mmCIF file of C-alpha atoms in Angstrom:
data_model
loop_
_atom_site.group_PDB
_atom_site.id
_atom_site.type_symbol
_atom_site.label_atom_id
_atom_site.label_comp_id
_atom_site.label_asym_id
_atom_site.label_seq_id
_atom_site.Cartn_x
_atom_site.Cartn_y
_atom_site.Cartn_z
ATOM 1 C CA UNK A 1 -18.697 -81.732 -40.602
ATOM 2 C CA UNK A 2 -16.838 -80.591 -37.718
ATOM 3 C CA UNK A 3 -18.510 -77.863 -35.283
ATOM 4 C CA UNK A 4 -16.711 -75.228 -33.647
ATOM 5 C CA UNK A 5 -13.263 -75.580 -35.851
ATOM 6 C CA UNK A 6 -12.586 -73.476 -39.091
ATOM 7 C CA UNK A 7 -11.446 -75.478 -42.168
ATOM 8 C CA UNK A 8 -7.693 -75.334 -42.265
ATOM 9 C CA UNK A 9 -6.521 -73.360 -45.577
ATOM 10 C CA UNK A 10 -4.273 -75.488 -47.651
ATOM 11 C CA UNK A 11 -0.702 -73.860 -47.777
ATOM 12 C CA UNK A 12 1.650 -74.220 -50.341
ATOM 13 C CA UNK A 13 4.075 -77.357 -49.863
ATOM 14 C CA UNK A 14 8.073 -76.397 -50.019
ATOM 15 C CA UNK A 15 9.957 -78.977 -51.703
ATOM 16 C CA UNK A 16 13.117 -80.228 -49.845
ATOM 17 C CA UNK A 17 15.629 -82.689 -50.429
ATOM 18 C CA UNK A 18 14.847 -84.807 -47.460
ATOM 19 C CA UNK A 19 18.153 -86.833 -48.107
ATOM 20 C CA UNK A 20 20.089 -84.255 -46.349
ATOM 21 C CA UNK A 21 20.641 -84.744 -43.006
ATOM 22 C CA UNK A 22 20.916 -81.161 -41.770
ATOM 23 C CA UNK A 23 17.311 -80.089 -43.788
ATOM 24 C CA UNK A 24 16.138 -83.115 -41.643
ATOM 25 C CA UNK A 25 17.329 -81.949 -38.689
ATOM 26 C CA UNK A 26 15.948 -78.533 -39.313
ATOM 27 C CA UNK A 27 12.662 -79.619 -39.995
ATOM 28 C CA UNK A 28 12.573 -81.825 -37.015
ATOM 29 C CA UNK A 29 13.284 -78.946 -34.967
ATOM 30 C CA UNK A 30 10.938 -76.361 -36.536
ATOM 31 C CA UNK A 31 8.116 -79.479 -36.294
ATOM 32 C CA UNK A 32 9.034 -79.838 -32.324
ATOM 33 C CA UNK A 33 8.882 -75.840 -31.894
ATOM 34 C CA UNK A 34 5.601 -75.680 -33.731
ATOM 35 C CA UNK A 35 3.995 -78.505 -31.893
ATOM 36 C CA UNK A 36 5.265 -76.800 -28.338
ATOM 37 C CA UNK A 37 3.433 -73.781 -29.164
ATOM 38 C CA UNK A 38 0.147 -75.435 -30.406
ATOM 39 C CA UNK A 39 0.256 -77.800 -26.960
ATOM 40 C CA UNK A 40 1.257 -74.193 -24.743
ATOM 41 C CA UNK A 41 -1.657 -72.480 -26.374
ATOM 42 C CA UNK A 42 -4.072 -75.419 -25.698
ATOM 43 C CA UNK A 43 -3.102 -75.504 -22.241
ATOM 44 C CA UNK A 44 -3.749 -71.684 -21.817
ATOM 45 C CA UNK A 45 -7.217 -72.133 -23.196
ATOM 46 C CA UNK A 46 -7.801 -75.211 -20.531
ATOM 47 C CA UNK A 47 -5.881 -74.082 -17.591
ATOM 48 C CA UNK A 48 -7.021 -70.511 -15.675
ATOM 49 C CA UNK A 49 -4.964 -69.329 -13.001
ATOM 50 C CA UNK A 50 -7.498 -68.308 -10.114
ATOM 51 C CA UNK A 51 -7.252 -66.091 -6.734
ATOM 52 C CA UNK A 52 -8.149 -68.025 -3.598
ATOM 53 C CA UNK A 53 -8.664 -65.214 -1.150
ATOM 54 C CA UNK A 54 -9.108 -67.860 2.171
ATOM 55 C CA UNK A 55 -5.322 -68.935 1.290
ATOM 56 C CA UNK A 56 -4.218 -65.802 -0.521
ATOM 57 C CA UNK A 57 -2.528 -67.593 -3.441
ATOM 58 C CA UNK A 58 -3.062 -68.636 -6.611
ATOM 59 C CA UNK A 59 -4.284 -71.727 -7.824
ATOM 60 C CA UNK A 60 -4.958 -73.747 -11.068
ATOM 61 C CA UNK A 61 -8.396 -74.271 -12.377
ATOM 62 C CA UNK A 62 -8.909 -76.568 -15.563
ATOM 63 C CA UNK A 63 -11.860 -75.849 -17.691
ATOM 64 C CA UNK A 64 -12.185 -78.903 -19.357
ATOM 65 C CA UNK A 65 -12.768 -81.387 -16.043
ATOM 66 C CA UNK A 66 -13.685 -78.823 -13.769
ATOM 67 C CA UNK A 67 -10.360 -80.216 -11.427
ATOM 68 C CA UNK A 68 -7.862 -77.275 -9.579
ATOM 69 C CA UNK A 69 -4.426 -77.509 -8.759
ATOM 70 C CA UNK A 70 -2.122 -75.600 -6.434
ATOM 71 C CA UNK A 71 1.067 -76.271 -8.631
ATOM 72 C CA UNK A 72 1.383 -74.723 -12.051
ATOM 73 C CA UNK A 73 0.471 -77.110 -14.796
ATOM 74 C CA UNK A 74 2.960 -78.487 -17.478
ATOM 75 C CA UNK A 75 3.138 -76.358 -20.508
ATOM 76 C CA UNK A 76 1.060 -73.508 -19.245
ATOM 77 C CA UNK A 77 4.331 -71.553 -19.003
ATOM 78 C CA UNK A 78 5.031 -70.018 -22.326
ATOM 79 C CA UNK A 79 8.902 -70.117 -22.139
ATOM 80 C CA UNK A 80 11.314 -72.616 -19.955
ATOM 81 C CA UNK A 81 14.554 -72.239 -18.888
ATOM 82 C CA UNK A 82 16.059 -74.072 -22.105
ATOM 83 C CA UNK A 83 13.972 -71.831 -24.406
ATOM 84 C CA UNK A 84 15.727 -68.750 -22.430
ATOM 85 C CA UNK A 85 19.288 -70.482 -22.711
ATOM 86 C CA UNK A 86 18.607 -71.186 -26.396
ATOM 87 C CA UNK A 87 17.417 -67.399 -26.947
ATOM 88 C CA UNK A 88 20.557 -66.092 -25.290
ATOM 89 C CA UNK A 89 22.622 -68.469 -27.661
ATOM 90 C CA UNK A 90 21.356 -67.078 -30.565
ATOM 91 C CA UNK A 91 21.309 -63.343 -29.606
ATOM 92 C CA UNK A 92 25.027 -63.872 -28.651
ATOM 93 C CA UNK A 93 25.550 -65.236 -32.185
ATOM 94 C CA UNK A 94 23.791 -62.645 -33.607
ATOM 95 C CA UNK A 95 25.641 -59.602 -31.858
ATOM 96 C CA UNK A 96 28.896 -61.264 -32.474
ATOM 97 C CA UNK A 97 28.061 -60.921 -35.996
ATOM 98 C CA UNK A 98 27.008 -57.584 -35.956
ATOM 99 C CA UNK A 99 29.913 -56.690 -34.118
ATOM 100 C CA UNK A 100 32.120 -58.028 -36.420
ATOM 101 C CA UNK A 101 30.425 -56.405 -39.280
ATOM 102 C CA UNK A 102 30.820 -53.124 -37.266
ATOM 103 C CA UNK A 103 34.539 -53.731 -37.021
ATOM 104 C CA UNK A 104 34.781 -54.357 -40.679
ATOM 105 C CA UNK A 105 32.900 -51.234 -41.734
ATOM 106 C CA UNK A 106 35.514 -49.280 -39.205
ATOM 107 C CA UNK A 107 38.931 -51.086 -40.727
ATOM 108 C CA UNK A 108 37.185 -50.087 -44.059
ATOM 109 C CA UNK A 109 36.747 -46.649 -43.474
ATOM 110 C CA UNK A 110 39.989 -46.355 -41.363
ATOM 111 C CA UNK A 111 42.687 -48.341 -43.338
ATOM 112 C CA UNK A 112 43.911 -48.185 -47.184
ATOM 113 C CA UNK A 113 45.844 -51.321 -48.514
ATOM 114 C CA UNK A 114 48.486 -50.655 -51.220
ATOM 115 C CA UNK A 115 50.814 -52.802 -52.957
ATOM 116 C CA UNK A 116 54.340 -52.880 -53.564
ATOM 117 C CA UNK A 117 55.074 -55.054 -56.619
ATOM 118 C CA UNK A 118 58.955 -55.055 -55.908
ATOM 119 C CA UNK A 119 58.053 -56.904 -52.794
ATOM 120 C CA UNK A 120 55.204 -58.636 -53.587
ATOM 121 C CA UNK A 121 53.823 -57.276 -50.508
ATOM 122 C CA UNK A 122 50.771 -55.382 -48.943
ATOM 123 C CA UNK A 123 51.114 -52.382 -46.622
ATOM 124 C CA UNK A 124 48.634 -50.331 -45.047
ATOM 125 C CA UNK A 125 47.828 -46.543 -44.275
ATOM 126 C CA UNK A 126 46.293 -45.488 -41.320
ATOM 127 C CA UNK A 127 44.162 -42.865 -42.371
ATOM 128 C CA UNK A 128 43.674 -41.626 -38.445
ATOM 129 C CA UNK A 129 47.295 -41.351 -37.840
ATOM 130 C CA UNK A 130 48.677 -40.952 -41.590
ATOM 131 C CA UNK A 131 51.435 -43.987 -40.683
ATOM 132 C CA UNK A 132 52.179 -46.595 -42.802
ATOM 133 C CA UNK A 133 53.124 -50.124 -41.563
ATOM 134 C CA UNK A 134 53.650 -53.753 -43.105
ATOM 135 C CA UNK A 135 52.670 -55.301 -39.931
ATOM 136 C CA UNK A 136 49.128 -55.603 -39.102
ATOM 137 C CA UNK A 137 47.251 -57.866 -37.051
ATOM 138 C CA UNK A 138 46.199 -61.176 -38.736
ATOM 139 C CA UNK A 139 42.457 -60.220 -38.814
ATOM 140 C CA UNK A 140 42.998 -56.868 -40.347
ATOM 141 C CA UNK A 141 45.207 -59.190 -43.126
ATOM 142 C CA UNK A 142 42.168 -61.279 -43.619
ATOM 143 C CA UNK A 143 40.041 -58.481 -44.425
ATOM 144 C CA UNK A 144 39.343 -56.947 -47.785
ATOM 145 C CA UNK A 145 40.461 -53.715 -47.163
ATOM 146 C CA UNK A 146 39.947 -51.619 -50.109
ATOM 147 C CA UNK A 147 43.121 -50.332 -52.562
ATOM 148 C CA UNK A 148 43.220 -47.542 -54.725
ATOM 149 C CA UNK A 149 42.287 -48.285 -58.394
ATOM 150 C CA UNK A 150 45.827 -48.049 -59.511
ATOM 151 C CA UNK A 151 47.038 -50.353 -56.958
ATOM 152 C CA UNK A 152 44.105 -52.815 -57.622
ATOM 153 C CA UNK A 153 44.999 -52.987 -61.025
ATOM 154 C CA UNK A 154 48.760 -53.340 -60.496
ATOM 155 C CA UNK A 155 48.079 -56.160 -57.973
ATOM 156 C CA UNK A 156 45.741 -57.966 -60.644
ATOM 157 C CA UNK A 157 48.010 -57.490 -63.487
ATOM 158 C CA UNK A 158 50.940 -58.996 -61.149
ATOM 159 C CA UNK A 159 48.562 -62.156 -60.392
ATOM 160 C CA UNK A 160 47.795 -62.487 -63.920
ATOM 161 C CA UNK A 161 51.618 -62.666 -64.851
ATOM 162 C CA UNK A 162 52.150 -65.253 -62.073
ATOM 163 C CA UNK A 163 49.513 -67.296 -63.243
ATOM 164 C CA UNK A 164 50.295 -67.411 -66.949
ATOM 165 C CA UNK A 165 53.935 -68.147 -65.722
ATOM 166 C CA UNK A 166 52.877 -71.313 -63.634
ATOM 167 C CA UNK A 167 50.808 -72.364 -67.223
ATOM 168 C CA UNK A 168 53.963 -71.803 -69.176
ATOM 169 C CA UNK A 169 56.030 -73.814 -66.452
ATOM 170 C CA UNK A 170 53.325 -76.551 -66.450
ATOM 171 C CA UNK A 171 53.666 -76.667 -70.111
ATOM 172 C CA UNK A 172 57.596 -76.780 -70.343
ATOM 173 C CA UNK A 173 57.171 -79.778 -68.034
ATOM 174 C CA UNK A 174 55.061 -81.748 -70.085
#
């Protein structure tokens, strides 16, 4: 029996195929992160920051072996520079993702895509200026801008006809 410690609750094990290198790497990173948190929590319990009025500065006192030092002990600080850099990188990725989502939403509300069956090309109507254009930016061309139902049906039927013609041609080649 261990005194002063609570028994650990058994957690549900998640089965992940560890043969996958990406899964191994993520698991390793999570384990390192959790270990750092445990070490920092322990260090915070062991080390106490105390003010010395004689020198008018703080020192660090170790509660376990009752020693002190002027410099900050390792692992007492909760976040290091590399943690801050990683946080900024993650925030940068998320801000980019959110910005792209907003831009897609604006593009979907501002533009309507139409299909011209004679030319087999798309053209766009700018709802704000009521102008149509055949040439748009590559980014806008890649977006799935909504089409009116009749244009969507026309495009789908043209695509289906092309597929069937390709299949017929393949049959004729045999």
